[in-house]
Short mmCIF file of C-alpha atoms and ligand atoms in Angstrom, two decimals:
data_model
loop_
_atom_site.label_atom_id
_atom_site.label_comp_id
_atom_site.label_asym_id
_atom_site.label_seq_id
_atom_site.Cartn_x
_atom_site.Cartn_y
_atom_site.Cartn_z
CA MET A 7 -17.59 30.51 6.67
CA LYS A 8 -17.35 27.29 8.94
CA SER A 9 -17.17 23.94 7.25
CA ILE A 10 -19.87 21.33 8.46
CA LYS A 11 -16.98 19.49 10.31
CA GLN A 12 -16.29 22.59 12.47
CA ILE A 13 -19.95 23.22 13.07
CA LEU A 14 -20.74 19.83 14.10
CA ASN A 15 -17.90 19.97 16.87
CA SER A 16 -18.97 23.59 17.94
CA SER A 17 -21.51 24.24 20.69
CA GLU A 18 -22.13 27.94 19.92
CA TYR A 19 -25.87 27.60 20.38
CA ASN A 20 -28.51 30.25 19.57
CA LYS A 21 -26.24 31.94 17.33
CA GLN A 22 -26.85 32.97 13.47
CA ILE A 23 -24.49 31.04 11.20
CA SER A 24 -24.41 30.07 7.53
CA VAL A 25 -23.43 26.77 5.98
CA ASN A 26 -22.78 25.65 2.43
CA GLY A 27 -23.21 22.07 1.15
CA TRP A 28 -25.10 19.72 -1.07
CA VAL A 29 -28.29 18.02 -0.20
CA ARG A 30 -28.13 14.29 0.73
CA THR A 31 -31.75 13.96 1.82
CA LYS A 32 -34.89 15.68 2.25
CA ARG A 33 -37.86 14.59 4.23
CA MET A 34 -40.99 16.42 4.39
CA SER A 35 -44.11 16.44 6.59
CA LYS A 36 -46.79 19.24 6.65
CA ASN A 37 -45.22 21.89 8.74
CA VAL A 38 -41.56 20.94 8.99
CA ALA A 39 -39.04 19.58 6.58
CA PHE A 40 -35.63 18.06 7.17
CA ILE A 41 -32.74 18.33 4.91
CA THR A 42 -29.28 16.82 5.37
CA LEU A 43 -26.55 18.59 4.12
CA ASN A 44 -22.82 17.58 3.25
CA ASP A 45 -19.81 19.62 2.23
CA GLY A 46 -17.22 16.90 1.89
CA SER A 47 -15.33 18.16 5.17
CA THR A 48 -16.43 14.85 7.08
CA ILE A 49 -18.52 11.94 6.43
CA ASN A 50 -21.22 13.45 8.81
CA ASN A 51 -24.00 15.44 7.62
CA ILE A 52 -25.57 18.45 9.34
CA GLN A 53 -29.47 18.37 9.70
CA ILE A 54 -31.26 21.53 8.76
CA VAL A 55 -34.85 21.88 10.04
CA VAL A 56 -36.99 23.95 8.09
CA ASP A 57 -40.01 25.35 9.82
CA ALA A 58 -43.26 26.53 7.74
CA ASP A 59 -43.57 29.48 9.90
CA LYS A 60 -40.15 30.89 8.89
CA ILE A 61 -39.45 29.56 5.31
CA ASP A 62 -42.03 29.62 2.31
CA PHE A 63 -42.22 25.96 1.65
CA ALA A 64 -42.53 26.61 -2.11
CA ILE A 65 -38.69 26.82 -2.14
CA LEU A 66 -38.87 23.07 -1.07
CA ASP A 67 -40.07 21.93 -4.60
CA LYS A 68 -36.81 23.07 -5.95
CA ILE A 69 -34.69 21.19 -3.55
CA HIS A 70 -33.80 17.64 -4.12
CA THR A 71 -30.96 15.36 -3.59
CA GLY A 72 -27.75 16.79 -5.19
CA ALA A 73 -28.68 20.46 -5.04
CA ALA A 74 -26.29 23.02 -3.67
CA LEU A 75 -27.53 25.24 -0.78
CA LYS A 76 -26.47 28.03 1.49
CA ILE A 77 -28.47 27.83 4.73
CA THR A 78 -28.55 30.66 7.11
CA GLY A 79 -30.16 29.93 10.64
CA GLU A 80 -29.58 29.37 14.31
CA LEU A 81 -27.53 26.36 15.61
CA ILE A 82 -29.68 24.59 18.08
CA LYS A 83 -28.95 21.43 20.26
CA SER A 84 -30.64 18.50 18.47
CA GLN A 85 -33.73 16.65 19.87
CA GLY A 86 -32.94 13.72 17.37
CA LYS A 87 -30.52 10.72 18.48
CA ASN A 88 -28.66 10.72 15.37
CA GLN A 89 -26.95 14.21 15.99
CA ASN A 90 -25.99 16.72 18.59
CA VAL A 91 -26.59 19.88 16.72
CA GLU A 92 -28.76 21.06 13.96
CA ILE A 93 -29.60 24.16 12.18
CA SER A 94 -33.04 25.89 12.22
CA ALA A 95 -33.08 27.66 8.87
CA SER A 96 -34.10 31.18 8.50
CA LYS A 97 -33.01 31.58 5.04
CA ILE A 98 -32.14 29.36 2.20
CA HIS A 99 -30.24 30.14 -0.99
CA ILE A 100 -30.11 27.78 -3.90
CA TYR A 101 -26.71 27.80 -5.81
CA GLY A 102 -27.70 25.16 -8.02
CA GLU A 103 -30.57 22.76 -8.35
CA ALA A 104 -30.37 19.01 -9.33
CA ASN A 105 -33.33 17.48 -11.34
CA PRO A 106 -34.20 14.20 -9.59
CA ASP A 107 -35.26 12.68 -13.04
CA GLU A 108 -31.85 13.31 -14.27
CA TYR A 109 -29.25 13.25 -11.20
CA PRO A 110 -27.94 9.70 -11.30
CA LEU A 111 -26.86 9.72 -7.52
CA GLN A 112 -30.03 8.87 -5.32
CA PRO A 113 -30.06 7.98 -1.70
CA LYS A 114 -29.79 4.32 -2.21
CA LYS A 115 -27.11 1.86 -2.65
CA HIS A 116 -25.22 2.07 -6.00
CA SER A 117 -22.84 -0.59 -7.33
CA LEU A 118 -19.25 0.25 -7.68
CA GLU A 119 -19.38 -0.41 -11.31
CA PHE A 120 -21.87 2.07 -11.90
CA LEU A 121 -20.03 4.53 -9.81
CA ARG A 122 -17.02 4.21 -11.93
CA GLU A 123 -19.03 5.19 -15.02
CA ILE A 124 -19.99 8.35 -13.24
CA ALA A 125 -16.54 9.19 -11.76
CA HIS A 126 -17.28 12.97 -12.24
CA LEU A 127 -20.12 12.59 -9.32
CA ARG A 128 -19.00 9.69 -7.28
CA PHE A 129 -17.21 12.11 -5.00
CA ARG A 130 -20.52 13.13 -3.75
CA THR A 131 -21.32 9.49 -2.30
CA ASN A 132 -20.18 8.84 1.39
CA LEU A 133 -17.87 6.05 0.14
CA PHE A 134 -15.85 8.21 -2.26
CA GLY A 135 -15.93 11.11 0.31
CA ALA A 136 -14.44 8.77 2.95
CA ILE A 137 -11.84 7.19 0.50
CA THR A 138 -10.83 10.82 -0.88
CA ARG A 139 -10.19 12.07 2.68
CA ILE A 140 -8.21 8.92 3.54
CA ARG A 141 -6.12 9.54 0.35
CA HIS A 142 -5.35 12.97 1.36
CA ALA A 143 -4.34 11.93 4.87
CA MET A 144 -2.14 9.04 3.47
CA ILE A 145 -0.39 11.54 1.23
CA PHE A 146 0.33 13.87 4.14
CA ALA A 147 1.42 10.78 6.34
CA VAL A 148 4.07 9.88 3.86
CA HIS A 149 5.57 13.22 3.65
CA ASP A 150 5.44 13.58 7.22
CA TYR A 151 7.17 10.18 8.02
CA PHE A 152 10.14 11.16 5.58
CA ASN A 153 10.39 14.66 6.73
CA LYS A 154 10.53 13.56 10.44
CA ASN A 155 13.13 11.00 9.43
CA GLY A 156 15.53 13.54 7.85
CA PHE A 157 14.70 12.66 4.12
CA TYR A 158 14.56 15.12 1.31
CA ASN A 159 11.89 15.07 -1.31
CA ILE A 160 13.06 15.26 -4.92
CA HIS A 161 10.98 15.38 -7.97
CA THR A 162 12.25 12.89 -10.68
CA PRO A 163 11.35 13.24 -14.33
CA ILE A 164 8.19 12.16 -15.73
CA ILE A 165 9.36 12.06 -19.43
CA THR A 166 12.47 9.73 -19.62
CA GLY A 167 14.83 9.18 -22.36
CA SER A 168 15.74 5.60 -21.06
CA ASP A 169 13.89 2.25 -20.84
CA ALA A 170 16.58 0.64 -18.66
CA GLU A 171 14.57 -0.51 -15.71
CA GLY A 172 12.53 -3.02 -17.46
CA ALA A 173 9.76 -2.57 -14.83
CA GLY A 174 7.02 -2.56 -17.53
CA GLU A 175 5.96 -1.60 -21.06
CA MET A 176 6.30 2.20 -21.56
CA PHE A 177 3.90 4.79 -23.07
CA ARG A 178 5.64 6.71 -25.81
CA VAL A 179 5.96 10.66 -25.69
CA THR A 180 6.08 12.25 -28.91
CA THR A 181 5.33 15.20 -31.01
CA LEU A 182 5.81 13.41 -34.31
CA PRO A 183 2.87 13.39 -36.53
CA PRO A 184 1.20 9.68 -36.12
CA LYS A 185 0.78 9.90 -39.98
CA ASP A 186 3.82 10.50 -42.16
CA ALA A 187 6.51 10.59 -39.36
CA PRO A 188 9.97 11.20 -40.68
CA VAL A 189 11.73 7.80 -41.47
CA THR A 190 15.43 7.03 -41.35
CA GLU A 191 17.20 5.29 -44.15
CA ASP A 192 16.49 1.83 -42.94
CA GLY A 193 12.85 2.71 -42.70
CA ASN A 194 12.37 3.19 -39.02
CA THR A 195 10.74 6.27 -37.33
CA ASP A 196 13.47 9.00 -37.14
CA PHE A 197 13.37 10.18 -33.58
CA SER A 198 16.25 12.46 -34.04
CA LYS A 199 13.41 14.74 -35.51
CA ASP A 200 11.34 14.36 -32.50
CA PHE A 201 11.03 16.77 -29.82
CA PHE A 202 13.92 15.53 -27.56
CA GLY A 203 15.87 14.39 -30.69
CA LYS A 204 15.53 10.86 -29.40
CA GLU A 205 12.88 8.34 -28.36
CA THR A 206 11.18 9.33 -24.90
CA ASN A 207 8.53 7.61 -22.81
CA LEU A 208 6.68 8.24 -19.72
CA THR A 209 8.61 7.03 -16.72
CA VAL A 210 7.90 3.62 -15.00
CA SER A 211 9.97 4.52 -12.03
CA GLY A 212 11.82 7.36 -10.39
CA GLN A 213 14.37 5.04 -8.87
CA LEU A 214 17.39 5.69 -11.01
CA GLU A 215 17.21 9.30 -10.66
CA ALA A 216 16.38 9.03 -6.87
CA GLU A 217 19.75 6.98 -6.66
CA LEU A 218 21.65 10.03 -8.02
CA ALA A 219 20.30 12.18 -5.47
CA ALA A 220 20.90 9.88 -2.63
CA LEU A 221 24.51 9.45 -3.40
CA ALA A 222 24.69 13.03 -2.44
CA LEU A 223 22.04 13.69 0.09
CA SER A 224 22.10 10.41 1.78
CA LYS A 225 18.40 10.21 2.26
CA VAL A 226 15.83 11.16 -0.29
CA TYR A 227 12.41 9.95 -1.64
CA THR A 228 10.45 10.71 -4.77
CA PHE A 229 6.56 10.43 -4.68
CA GLY A 230 5.36 10.82 -8.19
CA PRO A 231 3.11 9.33 -10.86
CA THR A 232 4.48 6.39 -12.85
CA PHE A 233 3.03 4.73 -16.00
CA ARG A 234 2.98 1.31 -17.21
CA ALA A 235 1.40 0.18 -20.42
CA GLU A 236 0.88 -3.46 -19.83
CA ASN A 237 -2.29 -4.74 -20.98
CA SER A 238 -3.38 -6.25 -17.50
CA ASN A 239 -6.89 -5.97 -16.44
CA THR A 240 -6.71 -6.83 -12.78
CA SER A 241 -8.11 -5.36 -9.77
CA ARG A 242 -4.43 -4.56 -8.46
CA HIS A 243 -2.87 -2.77 -11.55
CA LEU A 244 -3.34 0.65 -13.08
CA ALA A 245 -1.75 2.28 -16.11
CA GLU A 246 -0.97 5.40 -14.14
CA PHE A 247 -0.34 5.14 -10.56
CA TRP A 248 1.42 6.84 -7.91
CA MET A 249 4.72 5.41 -6.25
CA ILE A 250 6.68 6.32 -3.27
CA GLU A 251 10.25 5.65 -3.73
CA PRO A 252 12.96 6.35 -0.77
CA GLU A 253 16.62 5.80 -1.45
CA ILE A 254 19.15 5.67 1.31
CA ALA A 255 23.00 5.71 1.01
CA PHE A 256 25.24 4.00 3.46
CA ALA A 257 22.42 1.49 3.98
CA ASP A 258 21.90 -2.36 3.31
CA ILE A 259 18.84 -4.45 2.72
CA ASN A 260 18.08 -4.68 6.47
CA ASP A 261 18.00 -0.98 6.75
CA ASP A 262 15.77 -0.85 3.75
CA MET A 263 13.33 -3.48 5.34
CA ASN A 264 13.08 -1.57 8.61
CA LEU A 265 12.38 1.66 6.58
CA ALA A 266 9.78 0.12 4.51
CA GLU A 267 8.02 -1.44 7.58
CA GLY A 268 8.51 1.84 9.66
CA LEU A 269 6.73 3.73 6.71
CA LEU A 270 4.01 1.14 6.45
CA LYS A 271 3.27 1.14 10.14
CA TYR A 272 3.54 5.16 10.36
CA CYS A 273 0.74 5.44 7.73
CA VAL A 274 -1.53 2.94 9.11
CA LYS A 275 -1.27 4.39 12.57
CA TYR A 276 -1.86 7.80 11.08
CA ALA A 277 -5.14 6.66 9.42
CA LEU A 278 -6.31 5.35 12.74
CA ASP A 279 -5.51 8.37 14.73
CA ASN A 280 -6.75 10.85 12.12
CA CYS A 281 -9.51 9.19 10.01
CA ASN A 282 -11.67 7.63 12.66
CA ASP A 283 -15.05 8.69 11.33
CA ASP A 284 -14.19 7.54 7.89
CA LEU A 285 -12.77 4.15 8.91
CA GLN A 286 -15.84 3.48 11.16
CA PHE A 287 -17.91 4.06 8.03
CA LEU A 288 -15.80 1.73 5.79
CA THR A 289 -15.75 -0.97 8.56
CA LYS A 290 -19.50 -1.00 8.89
CA ARG A 291 -19.76 -0.98 5.09
CA LEU A 292 -17.64 -3.99 4.88
CA ILE A 293 -19.35 -5.94 7.73
CA ASN A 294 -22.70 -5.29 5.81
CA GLU A 295 -21.02 -6.42 2.48
CA GLU A 296 -19.75 -9.75 4.27
CA LYS A 297 -23.36 -10.71 5.32
CA ASN A 298 -24.06 -11.78 1.89
CA LYS A 299 -21.09 -14.22 2.16
CA PRO A 300 -20.97 -17.70 3.69
CA GLN A 301 -19.77 -17.85 7.17
CA ASN A 302 -16.36 -19.71 6.47
CA GLU A 303 -15.53 -16.93 3.78
CA ARG A 304 -16.05 -13.82 6.33
CA SER A 305 -12.93 -12.39 7.63
CA GLU A 306 -12.08 -12.93 11.24
CA LEU A 307 -10.93 -9.41 11.75
CA ASN A 308 -12.94 -6.17 10.83
CA LEU A 309 -11.07 -3.45 8.83
CA ILE A 310 -10.15 -1.44 12.07
CA GLU A 311 -8.85 -4.55 13.80
CA LYS A 312 -6.81 -5.49 10.62
CA LEU A 313 -5.13 -2.20 10.75
CA GLU A 314 -4.43 -2.40 14.44
CA PHE A 315 -3.35 -5.97 13.80
CA ILE A 316 -0.54 -4.64 11.47
CA LEU A 317 0.94 -2.21 14.11
CA LYS A 318 1.08 -5.00 16.75
CA ASN A 319 3.03 -7.44 14.68
CA ASN A 320 6.52 -7.62 13.22
CA PHE A 321 6.53 -8.74 9.45
CA GLU A 322 7.71 -12.10 8.80
CA ARG A 323 11.02 -11.97 7.14
CA LEU A 324 12.28 -14.88 4.96
CA THR A 325 14.15 -15.79 1.86
CA TYR A 326 12.64 -16.70 -1.44
CA THR A 327 14.18 -20.10 -1.15
CA GLU A 328 12.51 -20.72 2.11
CA ALA A 329 9.35 -19.56 0.53
CA ILE A 330 9.45 -21.64 -2.46
CA ASP A 331 9.97 -24.71 0.10
CA ILE A 332 6.64 -23.73 2.04
CA LEU A 333 4.86 -23.38 -1.03
CA LYS A 334 6.14 -26.68 -2.81
CA ASN A 335 5.09 -28.62 0.33
CA SER A 336 1.68 -26.89 0.87
CA LYS A 337 -1.46 -28.79 0.56
CA GLN A 338 -2.51 -26.31 -1.94
CA ASN A 339 0.44 -27.35 -4.23
CA LYS A 340 -0.04 -30.95 -3.63
CA LYS A 341 -3.68 -30.86 -4.32
CA LYS A 342 -2.89 -28.79 -7.64
CA LYS A 343 -4.95 -25.82 -6.45
CA PHE A 344 -2.52 -23.33 -7.71
CA LYS A 345 -3.35 -22.05 -11.14
CA PHE A 346 0.57 -21.96 -11.44
CA PRO A 347 1.94 -25.01 -9.71
CA ILE A 348 5.29 -24.48 -7.85
CA ASN A 349 7.70 -27.25 -9.16
CA GLU A 350 11.10 -25.69 -8.87
CA TRP A 351 13.28 -23.09 -7.56
CA GLY A 352 13.50 -20.05 -9.81
CA ALA A 353 9.72 -19.49 -10.60
CA ASP A 354 8.29 -16.16 -10.47
CA LEU A 355 5.89 -15.93 -7.68
CA GLN A 356 2.24 -15.26 -8.78
CA SER A 357 -0.17 -13.32 -6.66
CA GLU A 358 -1.96 -16.53 -5.65
CA HIS A 359 1.38 -17.74 -4.12
CA GLU A 360 2.05 -14.37 -2.23
CA ARG A 361 -1.42 -14.43 -0.93
CA TYR A 362 -1.11 -18.01 0.34
CA LEU A 363 2.04 -17.18 2.20
CA VAL A 364 0.62 -14.17 3.82
CA GLU A 365 -3.09 -15.02 4.35
CA LYS A 366 -2.80 -18.97 5.05
CA HIS A 367 0.65 -19.61 6.10
CA PHE A 368 1.91 -16.77 8.18
CA LYS A 369 -1.30 -14.74 8.58
CA LYS A 370 0.65 -11.52 8.69
CA PRO A 371 2.68 -9.58 6.45
CA VAL A 372 5.65 -10.92 4.74
CA ILE A 373 9.14 -9.70 3.62
CA LEU A 374 10.58 -12.10 1.00
CA THR A 375 14.24 -11.47 0.33
CA ASP A 376 17.08 -12.83 -2.11
CA TYR A 377 15.09 -13.67 -5.24
CA PRO A 378 16.78 -15.30 -8.19
CA LYS A 379 18.63 -12.67 -10.37
CA GLU A 380 16.86 -13.75 -13.43
CA ILE A 381 13.33 -12.60 -12.24
CA LYS A 382 14.64 -9.41 -10.91
CA ALA A 383 16.07 -6.04 -12.23
CA PHE A 384 19.60 -5.44 -13.23
CA TYR A 385 20.42 -3.06 -10.49
CA MET A 386 20.09 -5.30 -7.67
CA LYS A 387 22.92 -6.19 -5.52
CA GLN A 388 24.38 -9.61 -6.40
CA ASN A 389 24.78 -12.17 -3.62
CA ASP A 390 28.00 -14.30 -3.30
CA ASP A 391 26.24 -17.51 -4.42
CA GLY A 392 25.89 -16.01 -7.94
CA LYS A 393 22.36 -16.93 -8.16
CA THR A 394 20.31 -14.38 -6.05
CA VAL A 395 20.03 -10.96 -5.63
CA ARG A 396 19.33 -8.71 -2.40
CA ALA A 397 15.81 -7.85 -3.47
CA MET A 398 13.03 -7.52 -1.02
CA ASP A 399 9.28 -7.61 -1.67
CA ILE A 400 6.57 -7.04 0.95
CA LEU A 401 3.52 -9.05 0.74
CA PHE A 402 0.20 -7.84 2.32
CA PRO A 403 -2.93 -9.69 3.20
CA GLY A 404 -5.74 -9.11 0.52
CA ILE A 405 -3.16 -7.31 -1.84
CA GLY A 406 -0.24 -9.50 -2.44
CA GLU A 407 2.89 -7.34 -3.50
CA ILE A 408 2.67 -3.84 -1.85
CA VAL A 409 6.43 -2.98 -1.89
CA GLY A 410 9.41 -4.09 -4.22
CA GLY A 411 12.80 -2.82 -3.47
CA SER A 412 16.40 -3.99 -3.06
CA GLN A 413 19.98 -3.25 -1.92
CA ARG A 414 21.67 -1.76 -5.01
CA GLU A 415 24.57 -3.08 -6.69
CA GLU A 416 27.28 -0.36 -5.90
CA ASN A 417 30.18 -2.14 -7.40
CA TYR A 418 31.05 -0.86 -10.92
CA ASP A 419 32.45 -3.92 -12.44
CA LYS A 420 29.34 -6.22 -11.51
CA LEU A 421 26.88 -3.60 -12.51
CA TYR A 422 28.55 -3.23 -15.85
CA SER A 423 28.64 -6.86 -16.50
CA ARG A 424 25.01 -7.32 -15.59
CA ILE A 425 24.11 -4.31 -17.96
CA LYS A 426 26.07 -6.10 -20.69
CA GLU A 427 24.46 -9.61 -20.01
CA LEU A 428 21.08 -7.85 -20.29
CA ASN A 429 21.96 -6.14 -23.44
CA ILE A 430 20.89 -2.79 -21.98
CA PRO A 431 22.26 -0.17 -24.21
CA GLU A 432 25.26 1.48 -22.28
CA LYS A 433 24.35 4.94 -23.91
CA ASP A 434 21.29 5.11 -21.75
CA MET A 435 23.26 4.15 -18.80
CA TRP A 436 26.48 6.07 -18.76
CA TRP A 437 25.39 8.44 -16.00
CA TYR A 438 24.02 5.69 -13.71
CA LEU A 439 27.24 3.93 -14.19
CA GLU A 440 29.29 6.97 -13.45
CA THR A 441 27.91 7.15 -9.63
CA ARG A 442 29.70 3.58 -9.13
CA LYS A 443 32.84 5.22 -10.34
CA PHE A 444 33.07 8.18 -8.01
CA GLY A 445 32.22 7.83 -4.39
CA THR A 446 30.17 4.71 -4.71
CA VAL A 447 28.62 3.40 -1.54
CA PRO A 448 26.18 0.62 -0.36
CA HIS A 449 22.76 1.91 -0.74
CA ALA A 450 19.31 0.71 -0.92
CA GLY A 451 15.42 1.56 -1.80
CA PHE A 452 12.11 0.41 -2.65
CA GLY A 453 8.80 1.48 -4.18
CA LEU A 454 5.40 1.54 -2.57
CA GLY A 455 2.48 1.55 -4.66
CA PHE A 456 0.39 4.34 -3.26
CA GLU A 457 -2.82 2.68 -4.41
CA ARG A 458 -1.98 -0.67 -3.17
CA LEU A 459 -1.53 1.00 0.39
CA MET A 460 -5.06 2.83 -0.19
CA LEU A 461 -6.60 -0.71 -0.91
CA PHE A 462 -5.11 -2.06 2.38
CA VAL A 463 -6.22 1.04 4.58
CA THR A 464 -9.83 1.27 2.86
CA GLY A 465 -10.33 -2.39 2.77
CA MET A 466 -11.49 -1.50 -0.79
CA THR A 467 -11.01 -4.56 -3.30
CA ASN A 468 -10.52 -2.84 -6.73
CA ILE A 469 -7.74 -0.49 -7.32
CA ARG A 470 -9.96 1.53 -9.67
CA ASP A 471 -11.99 2.61 -6.55
CA VAL A 472 -8.97 4.30 -4.51
CA ILE A 473 -7.87 6.62 -7.27
CA PRO A 474 -10.35 9.43 -8.34
CA PHE A 475 -9.75 8.95 -12.19
CA PRO A 476 -8.38 5.43 -13.00
CA ARG A 477 -6.28 4.73 -16.15
CA THR A 478 -6.69 1.16 -17.31
CA PRO A 479 -6.90 -0.32 -20.70
CA LYS A 480 -9.58 1.25 -22.84
CA ASN A 481 -10.59 3.55 -19.96
CA SER A 482 -9.45 7.33 -19.82
CA GLU A 483 -12.72 9.03 -19.50
CA PHE A 484 -12.72 11.88 -17.16
O1 4AD B 25 8.00 -3.66 -7.87
P1 4AD B 25 8.03 -2.35 -8.85
O2 4AD B 25 8.07 -2.59 -10.29
O3 4AD B 25 9.40 -1.55 -8.44
C1 4AD B 25 9.98 -0.54 -9.00
O4 4AD B 25 9.43 0.11 -9.77
C2 4AD B 25 11.23 -0.02 -8.36
N1 4AD B 25 11.92 0.83 -9.28
C3 4AD B 25 11.01 0.29 -6.98
C4 4AD B 25 12.22 0.94 -6.35
O5 4AD B 25 12.97 -0.07 -5.82
N2 4AD B 25 12.39 2.21 -6.23
O6 4AD B 25 6.82 -1.50 -8.15
C5 4AD B 25 6.90 -1.11 -6.91
C6 4AD B 25 5.44 -0.89 -6.34
C7 4AD B 25 4.79 -2.63 -6.42
O7 4AD B 25 5.19 -3.35 -5.25
C8 4AD B 25 3.40 -2.13 -6.30
O8 4AD B 25 3.05 -1.89 -5.09
C9 4AD B 25 3.36 -0.87 -7.31
O9 4AD B 25 4.68 -0.40 -7.13
N3 4AD B 25 3.01 -1.36 -8.57
C10 4AD B 25 1.74 -0.93 -9.00
N4 4AD B 25 0.52 -0.35 -8.55
C11 4AD B 25 -0.59 -0.24 -9.47
N5 4AD B 25 -0.53 -0.39 -10.65
C12 4AD B 25 0.55 -1.22 -11.25
N6 4AD B 25 0.42 -1.46 -12.43
C13 4AD B 25 1.70 -1.45 -10.43
N7 4AD B 25 2.74 -1.89 -10.80
C14 4AD B 25 3.59 -1.79 -9.59
MG1 MG B 26 7.87 -5.81 -8.01
#
């Protein structure tokens, strides 16, 4: 059977066809009724014309928003101005009814908060249909980009025995009973009795394993779920999110920045080229939302224009030190408008600072490099100044940090001493260190938060709305 998307694009008039879908609206008059049907293949509905001469109107009493139907009928050129084709029904089959007194989704505007509470049904709204289709397109674009550029996809483990990265708090994985877990002589939980014979957690990143593969296959990427147990209830953080992590051998931080900029632009272009109907819908939605805002708070560019803007401009590249100077001397800082004032070199940047640089100062995406080593991970390549590392973060308008990456420390002695300085247990790191003993090469990589990319492409503002089933503190329903 053809999808509604296919039917809307076809011109096989006056032929019998069948179509499946869920009712979005029903309008009745005396002798004719109109049903709009959607099957999720496109944001557009197909209009079904129900004529009292052909169909017993009694069936219409059972058809309401949300019901699932199979319609058989003739495809005809539409007289209406909203669609090109419609179906004149000769037969209606009801798969499943939806009682209008109980069905929570009615053809009116629902708040995003309400829709989060009914995440099992929110796929059926225009908004979440559009987001879900774009999410699929972005997953595909990511794989397409790497495949076209000679990368190999690898699956890195989800359960990990090391907490070396320090990217965030971890979720423990255990089969020990919560009560009466075995204890060692000194009273701690005895993980040698646990499933893996040691403490294990859900991974915060696939990077360390991706590096192992890159040091043989040269260009690899992993695209998997990652888990962070931070108790941060922000609109940019999830406890379970998807991350794209490429790793390239024989490469430095400039290659890394070029790769990341290339990937982001490819994904945005892919969305513009392949998700036009959904992007048009999201753009109109945002324009409507902004009508409630005062004129000076409305954005200059609409969603589609913002996406086009990204393609046309190079990302601004500067060092952390240069950024700190800009921030320190900004009016915002002098007037004490930052929640975290910038007083000295070495401060970690908060999202208010990142957004100032991107949205107010440069008005385009920014790549910051060479951060103080104290605020970055142990594996980043140390600069000769002894103070900074070859980190690079990409900051996006409306989002803040979208990519975090670096050139990696490939020198065994330097890496080893950093591990010692930070008291990282060597027993967790022996395999990682060995790659620096045997055929080590300059290499680099980054992590792109997939849901942050989704926020940017859809113009949504809460990360809970760009993943089907968000996991956040106190929230694991569905
Ligand atoms: O900057 P992060 O922590 O970097 C790493 O994990 C490195 N191992 C990546 C690498 O070099 N291979 O995370 C990378 C990106 C962030 O820039 C952000 O986009 C996203 O992952 N991210 C989150 N997205 C949603 N919810 C969270 N809690 C996130 N934490 C990080
Ligand atoms: Mg980061």
